[in-house]
Coordinates of C-alpha atoms in Angstrom, one line a residue:
Chain K
M224 CA 0.0 0.1 0.2
S225 CA 2.8 2.4 0.5
S226 CA 3.8 2.4 -3.4
A227 CA 1.9 5.7 -4.5
P228 CA 4.3 8.0 -2.1
H229 CA 2.2 9.6 0.4
G230 CA 0.8 12.9 -0.7
S231 CA 0.3 12.0 -4.4
H232 CA -3.1 13.6 -5.3
P233 CA -5.5 12.3 -7.9
S234 CA -5.4 14.7 -11.0
T235 CA -8.1 17.6 -11.6
R236 CA -9.4 15.5 -14.3
S237 CA -9.9 12.6 -12.3
C238 CA -11.4 14.8 -9.5
I239 CA -14.0 15.9 -11.9
A240 CA -14.9 12.3 -13.2
V241 CA -15.6 11.4 -9.8
Y242 CA -17.5 14.2 -9.2
A243 CA -19.7 13.2 -12.2
A244 CA -20.1 10.2 -10.7
L245 CA -21.6 11.4 -7.6
I246 CA -23.7 13.7 -9.2
V247 CA -25.4 10.7 -11.5
L248 CA -25.3 8.6 -8.3
T249 CA -27.4 11.0 -6.5
G250 CA -29.8 11.5 -9.3
M251 CA -30.1 7.5 -9.4
T252 CA -30.9 7.1 -5.5
I253 CA -33.7 9.9 -6.3
L254 CA -35.2 8.1 -9.0
A255 CA -34.6 4.9 -7.7
A256 CA -36.7 6.0 -4.4
F257 CA -39.7 6.6 -6.9
I258 CA -40.0 2.9 -7.9
D259 CA -41.8 0.3 -5.9
L260 CA -38.8 -1.9 -5.2
G261 CA -40.6 -3.6 -2.3
S262 CA -38.4 -4.7 0.7
L263 CA -35.4 -3.6 -1.8
S264 CA -36.1 -0.3 -1.5
T265 CA -34.0 0.7 1.7
P266 CA -30.8 -1.7 0.5
V267 CA -30.6 -0.3 -2.6
A268 CA -30.5 3.5 -1.1
L269 CA -28.0 2.5 1.5
A270 CA -25.7 0.7 -1.0
I271 CA -25.9 3.8 -3.6
A272 CA -25.0 5.6 -0.5
G273 CA -21.9 3.5 0.0
L274 CA -21.0 3.8 -3.1
K275 CA -20.9 7.4 -3.0
A276 CA -19.3 7.5 0.2
A277 CA -16.6 4.8 -0.7
L278 CA -15.8 7.3 -4.2
V279 CA -14.9 10.4 -1.6
G280 CA -12.9 8.3 0.4
W281 CA -11.0 6.9 -2.3
F282 CA -10.4 9.3 -4.2
F283 CA -10.9 12.7 -2.1
M284 CA -9.7 11.6 1.2
N285 CA -7.0 9.8 -1.1
L286 CA -7.2 6.4 0.7
R287 CA -5.9 4.9 -2.8
A288 CA -2.5 6.5 -2.2
E289 CA -2.8 5.8 2.1
R290 CA -0.2 3.9 4.1
G291 CA -1.1 0.9 6.1
L292 CA -2.1 2.6 9.2
T293 CA -4.5 4.8 7.7
W294 CA -6.3 1.9 6.5
V295 CA -6.0 0.6 10.0
Y296 CA -7.9 3.5 11.5
A297 CA -10.2 3.6 8.5
I298 CA -11.4 -0.1 8.5
A299 CA -11.7 -0.1 12.1
G300 CA -14.1 2.9 12.2
L301 CA -16.4 0.5 9.8
L302 CA -15.4 -2.3 12.3
W303 CA -16.9 -0.8 15.3
L304 CA -19.7 0.5 13.1
A305 CA -20.4 -2.8 12.2
I306 CA -20.7 -4.4 15.4
L307 CA -22.6 -1.5 16.5
Y308 CA -25.2 -2.2 14.0
G309 CA -25.0 -6.0 13.9
L310 CA -25.5 -6.5 17.7
T311 CA -28.3 -3.9 18.0
L312 CA -30.4 -4.5 14.8
S313 CA -29.9 -8.3 15.5
D314 CA -31.9 -7.8 18.3
Y315 CA -34.5 -5.1 17.5
V316 CA -35.2 -6.6 13.9
T317 CA -35.5 -10.1 14.7
R318 CA -38.0 -9.9 17.6
G319 CA -41.3 -11.4 17.0
W320 CA -39.5 -13.7 14.8
L321 CA -40.4 -16.5 16.8
S322 CA -43.1 -16.9 19.6
P323 CA -41.4 -18.5 22.9
F324 CA -45.4 -19.9 23.5
A325 CA -45.6 -21.8 20.2
G326 CA -45.7 -25.3 19.7
Chain Q
M147 CA 9.4 28.7 -0.8
P148 CA 7.7 28.5 2.9
E149 CA 9.7 25.8 4.9
Q150 CA 7.9 24.0 7.6
A151 CA 10.0 23.5 10.8
L152 CA 10.6 19.7 12.1
A153 CA 9.5 19.0 15.6
H154 CA 12.1 17.7 17.5
H155 CA 10.0 14.2 17.9
F156 CA 9.6 13.4 14.6
D157 CA 12.7 12.3 12.1
T158 CA 11.5 13.6 8.9
I159 CA 9.0 15.9 7.3
E160 CA 7.6 13.5 5.9
E161 CA 6.6 11.7 9.3
Q162 CA 5.6 14.6 10.9
K163 CA 2.8 15.0 8.0
Q164 CA 1.8 11.3 8.6
A165 CA 1.0 12.0 12.0
S166 CA -0.7 14.9 11.2
S167 CA -3.3 13.6 9.0
L168 CA -3.4 10.4 11.0
G169 CA -4.6 12.5 13.8
M170 CA -7.4 13.6 12.1
W171 CA -8.6 10.0 11.0
V172 CA -8.2 9.1 14.6
F173 CA -10.9 12.3 15.5
L174 CA -13.1 10.9 12.1
V175 CA -13.2 7.3 13.5
T176 CA -14.6 8.9 16.8
E177 CA -17.1 11.4 14.8
V178 CA -17.9 7.8 12.7
M179 CA -19.1 6.3 16.2
F180 CA -20.6 9.5 17.5
F181 CA -23.1 9.7 14.2
G182 CA -23.4 5.8 14.2
G183 CA -25.2 6.2 17.1
V184 CA -27.5 8.4 16.0
F185 CA -28.0 6.7 12.9
T186 CA -28.5 3.3 15.1
A187 CA -31.5 5.2 17.3
Y188 CA -33.0 6.0 13.6
A189 CA -32.5 2.6 12.3
I190 CA -34.6 0.9 15.5
Y191 CA -37.4 3.4 15.5
R192 CA -37.8 3.4 11.8
H193 CA -38.0 0.0 11.9
F194 CA -41.0 0.0 14.3
Y195 CA -42.9 2.9 13.2
F196 CA -42.2 2.7 9.5
D197 CA -45.3 4.0 8.1
A198 CA -45.3 7.1 10.1
F199 CA -41.6 7.7 9.5
A200 CA -42.7 7.3 5.6
A201 CA -45.2 9.7 6.0
A202 CA -43.3 12.3 7.8
S203 CA -40.3 12.0 5.2
H204 CA -42.8 13.1 2.5
H205 CA -43.1 16.5 4.2
L206 CA -39.9 17.3 3.7
D207 CA -38.6 19.2 0.5
L208 CA -36.8 17.0 -1.7
A209 CA -35.9 20.0 -4.3
L210 CA -34.4 21.7 -1.7
G211 CA -32.7 18.4 -0.1
G212 CA -31.4 17.5 -3.6
I213 CA -30.2 20.9 -4.7
N214 CA -28.1 20.5 -1.1
T215 CA -26.6 17.3 -1.8
A216 CA -25.5 18.7 -5.1
V217 CA -24.0 21.9 -3.4
L218 CA -22.1 19.9 -0.7
L219 CA -20.6 17.4 -3.1
T220 CA -19.5 20.3 -5.2
S221 CA -17.8 21.9 -2.2
S222 CA -16.0 18.8 -1.9
L223 CA -14.5 19.0 -5.4
T224 CA -13.4 22.4 -5.0
M225 CA -11.9 21.3 -1.8
V226 CA -10.1 18.4 -3.5
L227 CA -8.8 21.1 -5.9
A228 CA -7.8 23.5 -3.3
V229 CA -5.3 20.7 -1.5
N230 CA -4.1 20.0 -5.0
A231 CA -3.2 23.7 -5.8
A232 CA -1.8 23.7 -2.4
A233 CA 0.2 20.9 -3.3
A234 CA 1.3 22.5 -6.2
G235 CA 2.5 25.7 -4.8
A236 CA -0.5 27.5 -6.7
R237 CA -1.6 30.4 -4.4
K238 CA -4.2 32.4 -6.5
P239 CA -5.8 29.2 -7.3
L240 CA -5.7 27.8 -3.2
L241 CA -7.4 31.0 -2.9
G242 CA -9.8 30.7 -5.1
F243 CA -11.0 26.9 -4.0
L244 CA -10.7 27.5 -0.4
G245 CA -13.4 30.9 -1.0
L246 CA -15.3 28.9 -3.7
T247 CA -15.6 25.8 -1.0
A248 CA -16.6 28.4 1.9
L249 CA -19.0 30.2 -0.2
L250 CA -20.7 26.5 -0.9
G251 CA -21.0 25.6 2.4
C252 CA -22.5 29.1 3.4
I253 CA -25.1 28.1 0.8
F254 CA -26.0 24.9 2.0
L255 CA -26.3 26.3 5.3
G256 CA -28.5 29.1 3.8
I257 CA -30.9 26.5 2.2
K258 CA -31.0 24.3 5.5
A259 CA -32.1 27.8 7.3
I260 CA -34.8 28.2 4.8
E261 CA -36.3 24.7 5.3
Y262 CA -36.0 24.7 8.6
G263 CA -38.0 28.1 8.5
H264 CA -40.5 26.1 6.5
K265 CA -41.0 23.3 8.5
L266 CA -41.4 25.6 11.7
E267 CA -43.8 27.4 9.7
D268 CA -45.5 23.9 8.7
G269 CA -46.1 23.2 12.4
L270 CA -43.9 20.4 11.9
F271 CA -40.7 21.8 14.7
P272 CA -41.6 18.8 17.8
G273 CA -43.0 20.0 20.7
P274 CA -46.5 21.2 22.2
G275 CA -47.0 23.0 18.6
F276 CA -46.5 20.0 16.5
R277 CA -49.2 19.4 14.0
F278 CA -49.7 16.4 11.3
E279 CA -52.6 16.1 9.3
E280 CA -52.5 12.3 9.7
K281 CA -53.5 12.3 13.1
P282 CA -53.0 8.2 14.0
L283 CA -49.6 8.8 12.9
A284 CA -48.8 12.1 14.6
R285 CA -47.2 10.9 17.4
N286 CA -44.3 8.4 15.6
A287 CA -44.2 11.3 12.8
E288 CA -43.0 13.7 15.6
L289 CA -40.5 11.2 16.4
F290 CA -38.9 11.3 13.0
Y291 CA -38.8 15.0 13.2
I292 CA -37.0 14.7 16.5
F293 CA -34.3 12.8 14.2
Y294 CA -34.5 15.0 11.6
F295 CA -33.8 18.3 13.4
S296 CA -31.2 16.6 15.4
M297 CA -29.2 14.7 12.6
T298 CA -29.1 17.7 10.4
G299 CA -28.5 20.1 12.8
L300 CA -25.5 18.1 14.1
H301 CA -24.7 18.0 10.2
A302 CA -25.2 21.6 10.3
L303 CA -22.9 22.1 13.4
H304 CA -20.4 20.3 11.8
M305 CA -20.4 22.6 8.4
I306 CA -20.0 25.8 10.8
I307 CA -17.0 24.4 12.2
G308 CA -16.1 23.6 8.8
V309 CA -16.7 27.1 7.3
G310 CA -14.8 28.4 10.1
L311 CA -11.9 26.1 9.8
L312 CA -11.9 27.3 6.0
A313 CA -11.8 31.0 7.1
W314 CA -9.0 30.4 8.8
L315 CA -7.0 28.6 6.2
L316 CA -7.8 31.5 4.0
V317 CA -5.9 34.0 6.3
L318 CA -2.9 31.5 6.6
A319 CA -3.2 31.1 2.5
R320 CA -3.0 34.7 2.1
R321 CA 0.1 35.0 4.4
G322 CA 1.4 32.9 2.4
T323 CA 2.1 29.8 4.6
F324 CA 1.3 27.2 2.4
G325 CA 3.9 25.8 -0.4
P326 CA 4.4 22.6 -1.9
R327 CA 6.3 21.7 1.0
Y328 CA 4.0 22.4 3.6
Y329 CA 0.6 22.5 3.3
T330 CA -0.7 19.7 6.2
P331 CA -3.7 22.1 7.2
V332 CA -5.4 22.6 4.2
E333 CA -5.1 18.6 3.9
V334 CA -6.1 17.6 7.3
V335 CA -9.3 20.3 7.0
G336 CA -10.1 18.5 3.6
L337 CA -10.3 15.0 5.5
Y338 CA -12.9 16.8 8.1
W339 CA -14.8 18.4 4.8
H340 CA -15.4 15.5 3.2
F341 CA -16.3 13.4 6.3
V342 CA -19.0 15.9 6.6
D343 CA -19.9 15.5 3.0
V344 CA -19.9 11.3 3.5
V345 CA -22.8 12.5 6.8
W346 CA -24.8 13.8 4.0
I347 CA -24.8 11.5 1.5
F348 CA -26.1 9.0 4.4
L349 CA -28.5 11.3 5.8
F350 CA -30.0 12.7 2.6
P351 CA -31.4 8.8 1.1
I352 CA -32.7 8.3 5.1
L353 CA -34.3 11.3 5.5
Y354 CA -35.7 12.4 2.1
L355 CA -36.2 9.5 0.2
V356 CA -38.4 7.2 2.8
A357 CA -40.8 5.0 0.4
R358 CA -41.2 8.2 -1.7
H359 CA -43.3 6.0 -4.3
H360 CA -46.2 5.9 -1.7
G361 CA -46.3 9.5 -1.1
P362 CA -47.8 12.4 -2.9
S363 CA -45.0 13.5 -4.6

């Protein structure tokens, strides 16, 4: 991960390309919200938001040229977030799936 | 060309720079957990009271929210171009892009203020004055608006701090503090600015786009 020297920034051209992609994805998420995707609605919205966040992180926050230690921090943030969500929602969302008194 | 002094506890300028940006990343991880807590609480209540949250979401102004998303994404572009200008030692473009980023930040906050004003007029601010046309859903719609105001309010607070940091960078840049060998503050504020953008990238769909296909436009 230390192949690209720290501080080598994306070119103006690629920044503008990433920006265009972010605007297109924003349009897509608005369009998708008006289509009845059933239970896929929220996952699609979150997937598009996740992709946009990844683009911002990878290019604008320059994770692509960052070294190992920065990645440890970035991934630690996501890991702890996953624990927070995983443990909390595995309780609330699954309530009522099983009735303790049903045969 | 301005030079940065090497503090005695670092071996090289490179290491010193790395430590600064790492420090910002540590702070951003604490911010992820901070916002993560509010997002989790929101997810739980949205799961339980989905219909009320969807009905309440349809009262948000999608046009203003969409424009604000574009404004913020544009400000991220100008911010990254400011960092590039600083790295290239181009003082005028640096001042221009920092100024544009701050201006776009102010436009975002202005649009947000207009939205808040509309919500107050419509009686959608949580509290004794809260009014919601679909009476059976009113209680939980009020809960949605508690989340709306606290999440966007916390985000706006971060934006205000960001604009303040940009103003500080503008003063330093005018003095000619930054050059190709030293622009760490520009880079570190850039990381913060992009993070605040990422928070909005998630806030926009979860607040403005809840089951829009059901609602009245």
